[in-house]
Short mmCIF file of C-alpha atoms in Angstrom, two decimals:
data_model
loop_
_atom_site.label_atom_id
_atom_site.label_comp_id
_atom_site.label_asym_id
_atom_site.label_seq_id
_atom_site.Cartn_x
_atom_site.Cartn_y
_atom_site.Cartn_z
CA MET A 12 100.98 49.43 39.57
CA VAL A 13 103.80 49.33 42.12
CA ALA A 14 102.82 49.83 45.75
CA PHE A 15 105.61 51.73 47.47
CA LEU A 16 106.51 50.27 50.85
CA VAL A 17 107.47 53.56 52.58
CA PRO A 18 105.86 57.01 52.57
CA HIS A 19 107.30 58.75 49.53
CA THR A 20 108.84 62.18 49.51
CA GLN A 21 110.46 63.87 46.55
CA PRO A 22 114.03 62.61 46.06
CA ILE A 23 116.68 65.06 47.15
CA GLU A 24 118.12 66.31 43.85
CA ASN A 25 120.97 68.55 42.91
CA THR A 26 120.58 69.37 39.23
CA GLU A 27 123.94 71.14 38.99
CA LEU A 28 125.69 68.12 40.35
CA ARG A 29 123.90 65.74 38.02
CA SER A 30 124.89 67.79 35.01
CA ASN A 31 128.55 68.33 35.90
CA PRO A 32 130.66 65.18 36.38
CA GLY A 33 133.50 67.29 37.82
CA ASN A 34 131.52 68.08 40.99
CA PRO A 35 132.22 65.97 44.10
CA ALA A 36 129.75 63.22 44.87
CA ILE A 37 131.31 62.48 48.25
CA VAL A 38 133.12 64.86 50.61
CA MET A 39 134.17 63.99 54.16
CA SER A 40 135.69 66.72 56.33
CA ASP A 41 137.19 66.21 59.82
CA VAL A 42 135.16 63.06 60.38
CA GLN A 43 135.57 61.11 63.58
CA PHE A 44 133.69 57.94 64.40
CA ALA A 45 133.83 55.56 67.36
CA TRP A 46 131.68 52.56 68.22
CA HIS A 47 131.96 53.43 71.94
CA PRO A 48 132.81 56.94 73.22
CA GLU A 49 135.24 55.54 75.81
CA GLY A 50 137.11 53.47 73.24
CA GLY A 51 138.47 56.25 71.05
CA PRO A 52 137.81 56.73 67.31
CA VAL A 53 138.21 53.95 64.78
CA LEU A 54 138.03 56.59 62.02
CA ASP A 55 139.63 60.01 62.00
CA ILE A 56 139.60 61.33 58.43
CA PRO A 57 140.60 64.95 57.89
CA HIS A 58 139.47 65.01 54.25
CA LEU A 59 138.21 62.70 51.52
CA GLU A 60 136.76 63.76 48.22
CA ILE A 61 135.40 61.56 45.41
CA LEU A 62 134.17 63.09 42.16
CA ARG A 63 130.92 62.20 40.48
CA GLY A 64 131.40 59.27 38.16
CA GLN A 65 134.74 58.32 39.69
CA HIS A 66 135.50 54.67 40.47
CA VAL A 67 137.54 54.35 43.67
CA PHE A 68 139.12 51.22 45.19
CA PHE A 69 139.59 51.24 48.98
CA ALA A 70 142.33 48.95 50.29
CA GLY A 71 143.15 47.92 53.79
CA PRO A 72 143.42 44.84 56.00
CA SER A 73 140.72 43.60 58.35
CA GLY A 74 140.45 46.03 61.25
CA SER A 75 141.50 49.09 59.30
CA GLY A 76 137.97 50.60 59.40
CA LYS A 77 136.71 49.80 55.90
CA SER A 78 133.29 48.62 57.06
CA SER A 79 133.01 51.59 59.44
CA LEU A 80 133.72 53.89 56.49
CA LEU A 81 131.09 52.24 54.31
CA GLY A 82 128.56 52.40 57.14
CA LEU A 83 129.09 56.17 57.34
CA LEU A 84 128.83 56.65 53.56
CA ALA A 85 125.62 54.58 53.43
CA GLY A 86 124.11 56.56 56.28
CA VAL A 87 123.77 53.50 58.50
CA SER A 88 126.05 55.13 61.08
CA VAL A 89 126.61 58.80 61.88
CA PRO A 90 129.93 60.41 62.97
CA GLN A 91 130.52 61.97 66.35
CA ALA A 92 132.26 64.89 64.62
CA GLY A 93 132.76 66.30 61.12
CA GLN A 94 130.76 66.59 57.93
CA ILE A 95 129.73 64.04 55.30
CA ARG A 96 128.29 65.50 52.09
CA LEU A 97 126.75 63.11 49.52
CA LEU A 98 125.42 64.65 46.33
CA GLY A 99 125.57 68.05 48.03
CA GLN A 100 123.53 66.98 51.01
CA ARG A 101 124.75 66.92 54.67
CA LEU A 102 124.19 63.26 55.55
CA GLU A 103 125.05 63.66 59.27
CA LYS A 104 122.40 66.38 59.61
CA MET A 105 119.60 64.03 58.50
CA GLY A 106 117.45 62.01 60.83
CA GLY A 107 117.29 58.27 60.54
CA SER A 108 114.23 58.06 58.32
CA GLU A 109 115.54 60.82 56.08
CA ARG A 110 118.84 58.95 55.65
CA ASP A 111 116.86 55.80 54.79
CA ARG A 112 114.94 57.67 52.08
CA PHE A 113 118.11 59.22 50.74
CA ARG A 114 119.80 55.78 50.54
CA ALA A 115 116.82 54.22 48.85
CA ASP A 116 116.68 56.95 46.15
CA HIS A 117 120.40 57.49 45.52
CA MET A 118 122.47 54.50 46.58
CA GLY A 119 122.91 50.92 45.55
CA VAL A 120 124.68 48.85 48.17
CA ILE A 121 126.24 45.44 47.71
CA PHE A 122 126.47 44.11 51.25
CA GLN A 123 129.18 41.70 52.29
CA MET A 124 126.52 39.40 53.70
CA PHE A 125 124.17 40.00 50.70
CA ASN A 126 121.06 40.77 52.88
CA LEU A 127 118.71 39.07 50.44
CA ILE A 128 115.12 38.39 51.47
CA PRO A 129 114.76 34.61 51.75
CA TYR A 130 111.04 34.34 51.03
CA LEU A 131 111.25 36.41 47.80
CA THR A 132 112.18 35.07 44.42
CA VAL A 133 115.38 36.05 42.61
CA VAL A 134 113.57 38.62 40.45
CA GLU A 135 111.56 39.97 43.41
CA ASN A 136 114.81 40.54 45.35
CA VAL A 137 116.36 42.45 42.43
CA THR A 138 113.32 44.71 41.95
CA LEU A 139 112.88 45.35 45.67
CA PRO A 140 114.69 48.73 45.75
CA CYS A 141 112.22 50.03 43.22
CA ARG A 142 109.39 49.47 45.74
CA PHE A 143 111.12 51.82 48.17
CA SER A 144 112.09 54.52 45.67
CA ARG A 145 109.92 56.16 43.06
CA ARG A 146 113.05 57.59 41.42
CA ARG A 147 114.67 54.20 40.89
CA TYR A 148 111.26 52.71 39.86
CA GLU A 149 110.87 55.30 37.14
CA GLN A 150 114.45 54.83 35.92
CA ALA A 151 114.05 51.05 35.71
CA HIS A 152 110.62 51.39 34.13
CA SER A 153 112.07 53.64 31.42
CA ASN A 154 114.40 50.79 30.49
CA GLY A 155 111.48 48.48 29.66
CA GLY A 156 109.93 47.71 33.01
CA LEU A 157 111.05 46.35 36.34
CA THR A 158 111.06 42.68 35.40
CA VAL A 159 112.67 43.28 32.05
CA GLU A 160 115.44 45.31 33.63
CA ALA A 161 115.94 42.76 36.44
CA VAL A 162 116.21 39.93 33.93
CA ARG A 163 118.65 41.94 31.81
CA LEU A 164 120.99 42.53 34.78
CA LEU A 165 120.73 38.95 35.98
CA SER A 166 121.37 37.48 32.53
CA ARG A 167 124.52 39.55 32.22
CA LEU A 168 125.64 37.87 35.48
CA GLY A 169 124.85 34.39 34.29
CA ILE A 170 121.52 33.86 36.06
CA SER A 171 118.52 32.96 33.88
CA ASP A 172 115.55 30.55 33.78
CA PRO A 173 114.71 28.40 35.64
CA LEU A 174 116.37 30.26 38.54
CA LEU A 175 114.58 33.59 38.11
CA ASN A 176 111.42 32.63 39.95
CA ARG A 177 112.98 30.46 42.61
CA PRO A 178 113.51 31.59 46.21
CA VAL A 179 117.05 32.93 46.62
CA THR A 180 117.65 30.28 49.32
CA GLU A 181 117.87 27.69 46.54
CA LEU A 182 120.85 29.47 44.98
CA SER A 183 124.51 28.89 45.67
CA VAL A 184 126.51 31.50 47.61
CA GLY A 185 128.09 32.79 44.41
CA GLN A 186 124.71 33.08 42.69
CA GLN A 187 123.30 34.96 45.71
CA GLN A 188 126.18 37.41 45.53
CA ARG A 189 125.30 38.08 41.87
CA VAL A 190 121.67 38.67 42.76
CA ALA A 191 122.80 41.18 45.35
CA ALA A 192 124.86 42.97 42.71
CA ALA A 193 121.93 43.16 40.33
CA ARG A 194 119.72 44.52 43.11
CA ALA A 195 122.23 47.33 43.85
CA LEU A 196 122.43 48.33 40.17
CA ILE A 197 118.77 48.40 39.25
CA GLY A 198 117.38 51.90 38.82
CA SER A 199 120.77 53.49 38.13
CA PRO A 200 121.59 54.89 41.59
CA GLU A 201 124.06 57.85 41.62
CA ILE A 202 126.33 56.11 44.17
CA VAL A 203 127.17 52.40 44.25
CA ILE A 204 128.85 51.05 47.37
CA ALA A 205 130.34 47.55 47.09
CA ASP A 206 131.66 45.70 50.19
CA GLU A 207 133.84 42.71 49.12
CA PRO A 208 131.50 42.06 46.16
CA THR A 209 133.65 39.41 44.46
CA SER A 210 134.54 37.30 47.47
CA ALA A 211 132.30 34.34 46.50
CA LEU A 212 132.81 34.51 42.70
CA ASP A 213 135.02 32.32 40.58
CA ALA A 214 137.26 33.91 37.92
CA ASP A 215 134.73 33.78 35.07
CA HIS A 216 131.83 35.18 37.07
CA ARG A 217 134.07 37.78 38.66
CA HIS A 218 135.04 39.04 35.19
CA ALA A 219 131.39 39.22 34.09
CA PHE A 220 130.39 40.99 37.32
CA LEU A 221 133.16 43.65 37.03
CA GLN A 222 132.37 44.20 33.34
CA LEU A 223 128.68 44.81 34.17
CA LEU A 224 129.49 46.92 37.24
CA PHE A 225 131.75 49.30 35.36
CA GLU A 226 129.46 49.48 32.34
CA GLU A 227 126.36 50.27 34.40
CA CYS A 228 128.21 52.84 36.49
CA ARG A 229 129.66 54.48 33.41
CA ASN A 230 126.30 54.64 31.62
CA ALA A 231 124.61 56.19 34.68
CA GLN A 232 127.65 58.33 35.63
CA SER A 233 127.45 56.66 38.99
CA THR A 234 130.16 57.02 41.58
CA LEU A 235 131.59 53.68 42.60
CA VAL A 236 133.07 53.02 46.04
CA PHE A 237 134.59 49.50 46.05
CA VAL A 238 136.18 47.77 49.04
CA SER A 239 138.08 44.53 48.65
CA HIS A 240 140.98 42.58 50.05
CA ASP A 241 141.82 41.57 46.46
CA THR A 242 144.29 44.28 45.54
CA SER A 243 144.87 42.64 42.12
CA LEU A 244 141.68 44.45 41.05
CA SER A 245 142.90 47.93 42.00
CA HIS A 246 144.40 48.70 38.58
CA LEU A 247 140.87 48.65 37.07
CA PHE A 248 139.86 51.70 39.06
CA ASP A 249 140.39 55.46 38.57
CA GLN A 250 141.95 55.74 42.00
CA THR A 251 143.22 53.49 44.82
CA VAL A 252 142.94 54.77 48.39
CA ALA A 253 144.83 53.03 51.20
CA LEU A 254 142.73 53.66 54.26
CA SER A 255 145.84 53.78 56.41
CA LYS A 256 146.91 56.89 54.50
CA ILE A 257 143.75 58.86 55.23
CA ASN A 258 142.73 57.55 58.62
CA ARG A 259 144.61 59.26 61.44
CA ALA A 260 143.12 56.82 63.93
CA GLY A 261 145.42 54.09 62.67
CA SER A 262 144.42 50.50 63.36
CA ALA A 263 140.74 50.11 64.19
CA ILE A 264 139.59 48.52 67.42
CA SER A 265 138.95 44.81 67.53
CA MET A 266 135.19 45.23 67.30
CA ASP A 267 135.56 46.67 63.82
CA ALA A 268 137.86 43.83 62.88
CA ARG A 269 135.21 41.35 63.91
CA ARG A 270 132.63 43.19 61.86
CA GLU A 271 134.82 42.79 58.75
CA SER A 272 135.88 39.22 59.38
#
């Protein structure tokens, strides 16, 4: 029996959206965001729409606001103005704990810094999202169980015994990045957000990672938001968005550049 680590409420569902891939998964309207009110916005996006199941590559140099954008989409930050709709829900209208629950149920995030838990094993890190979300727990359980599903994802990424039950601190940087990817994919979240997910991978492991990422997102009809400096990957995606083309704020302030460096 899994003990859930946060008080559980029913996941916010939109059955029409889940059954119709043509519906938007993400809509941003007149969004403005600034780290400091006196500093001016680092993001000023009049409109952005991403359809359910679409795979979108975001391109832009350091300081262009990519990390700020991902923070808004993940519900870590909230805009000073505008609307952000994810799966039909107004993200900016939610309180902090409600955004946390929404993220746990509906998003898989591959963080640039991985954010793995050092005292947990590799498998425990991968299955951790299922302890915060009944929805993702039930989805993973339907695929054979949490451990079975974690091992399947890890094996596809080239991680197997004897590494599975070791603390993640004993893994290389590239191996830790693959563990973070498996953690984001477990439980078939509707939205997958990937922040520079291939930066520490060699060519062979990058190919295996991308193959698994696209396959899992396709099978679950997940929307994929992928940010990378490696524009050679952009042809693999349904759409490429240059942040400079949609962000009226232009170059982001130096604080945002430091966050992405």
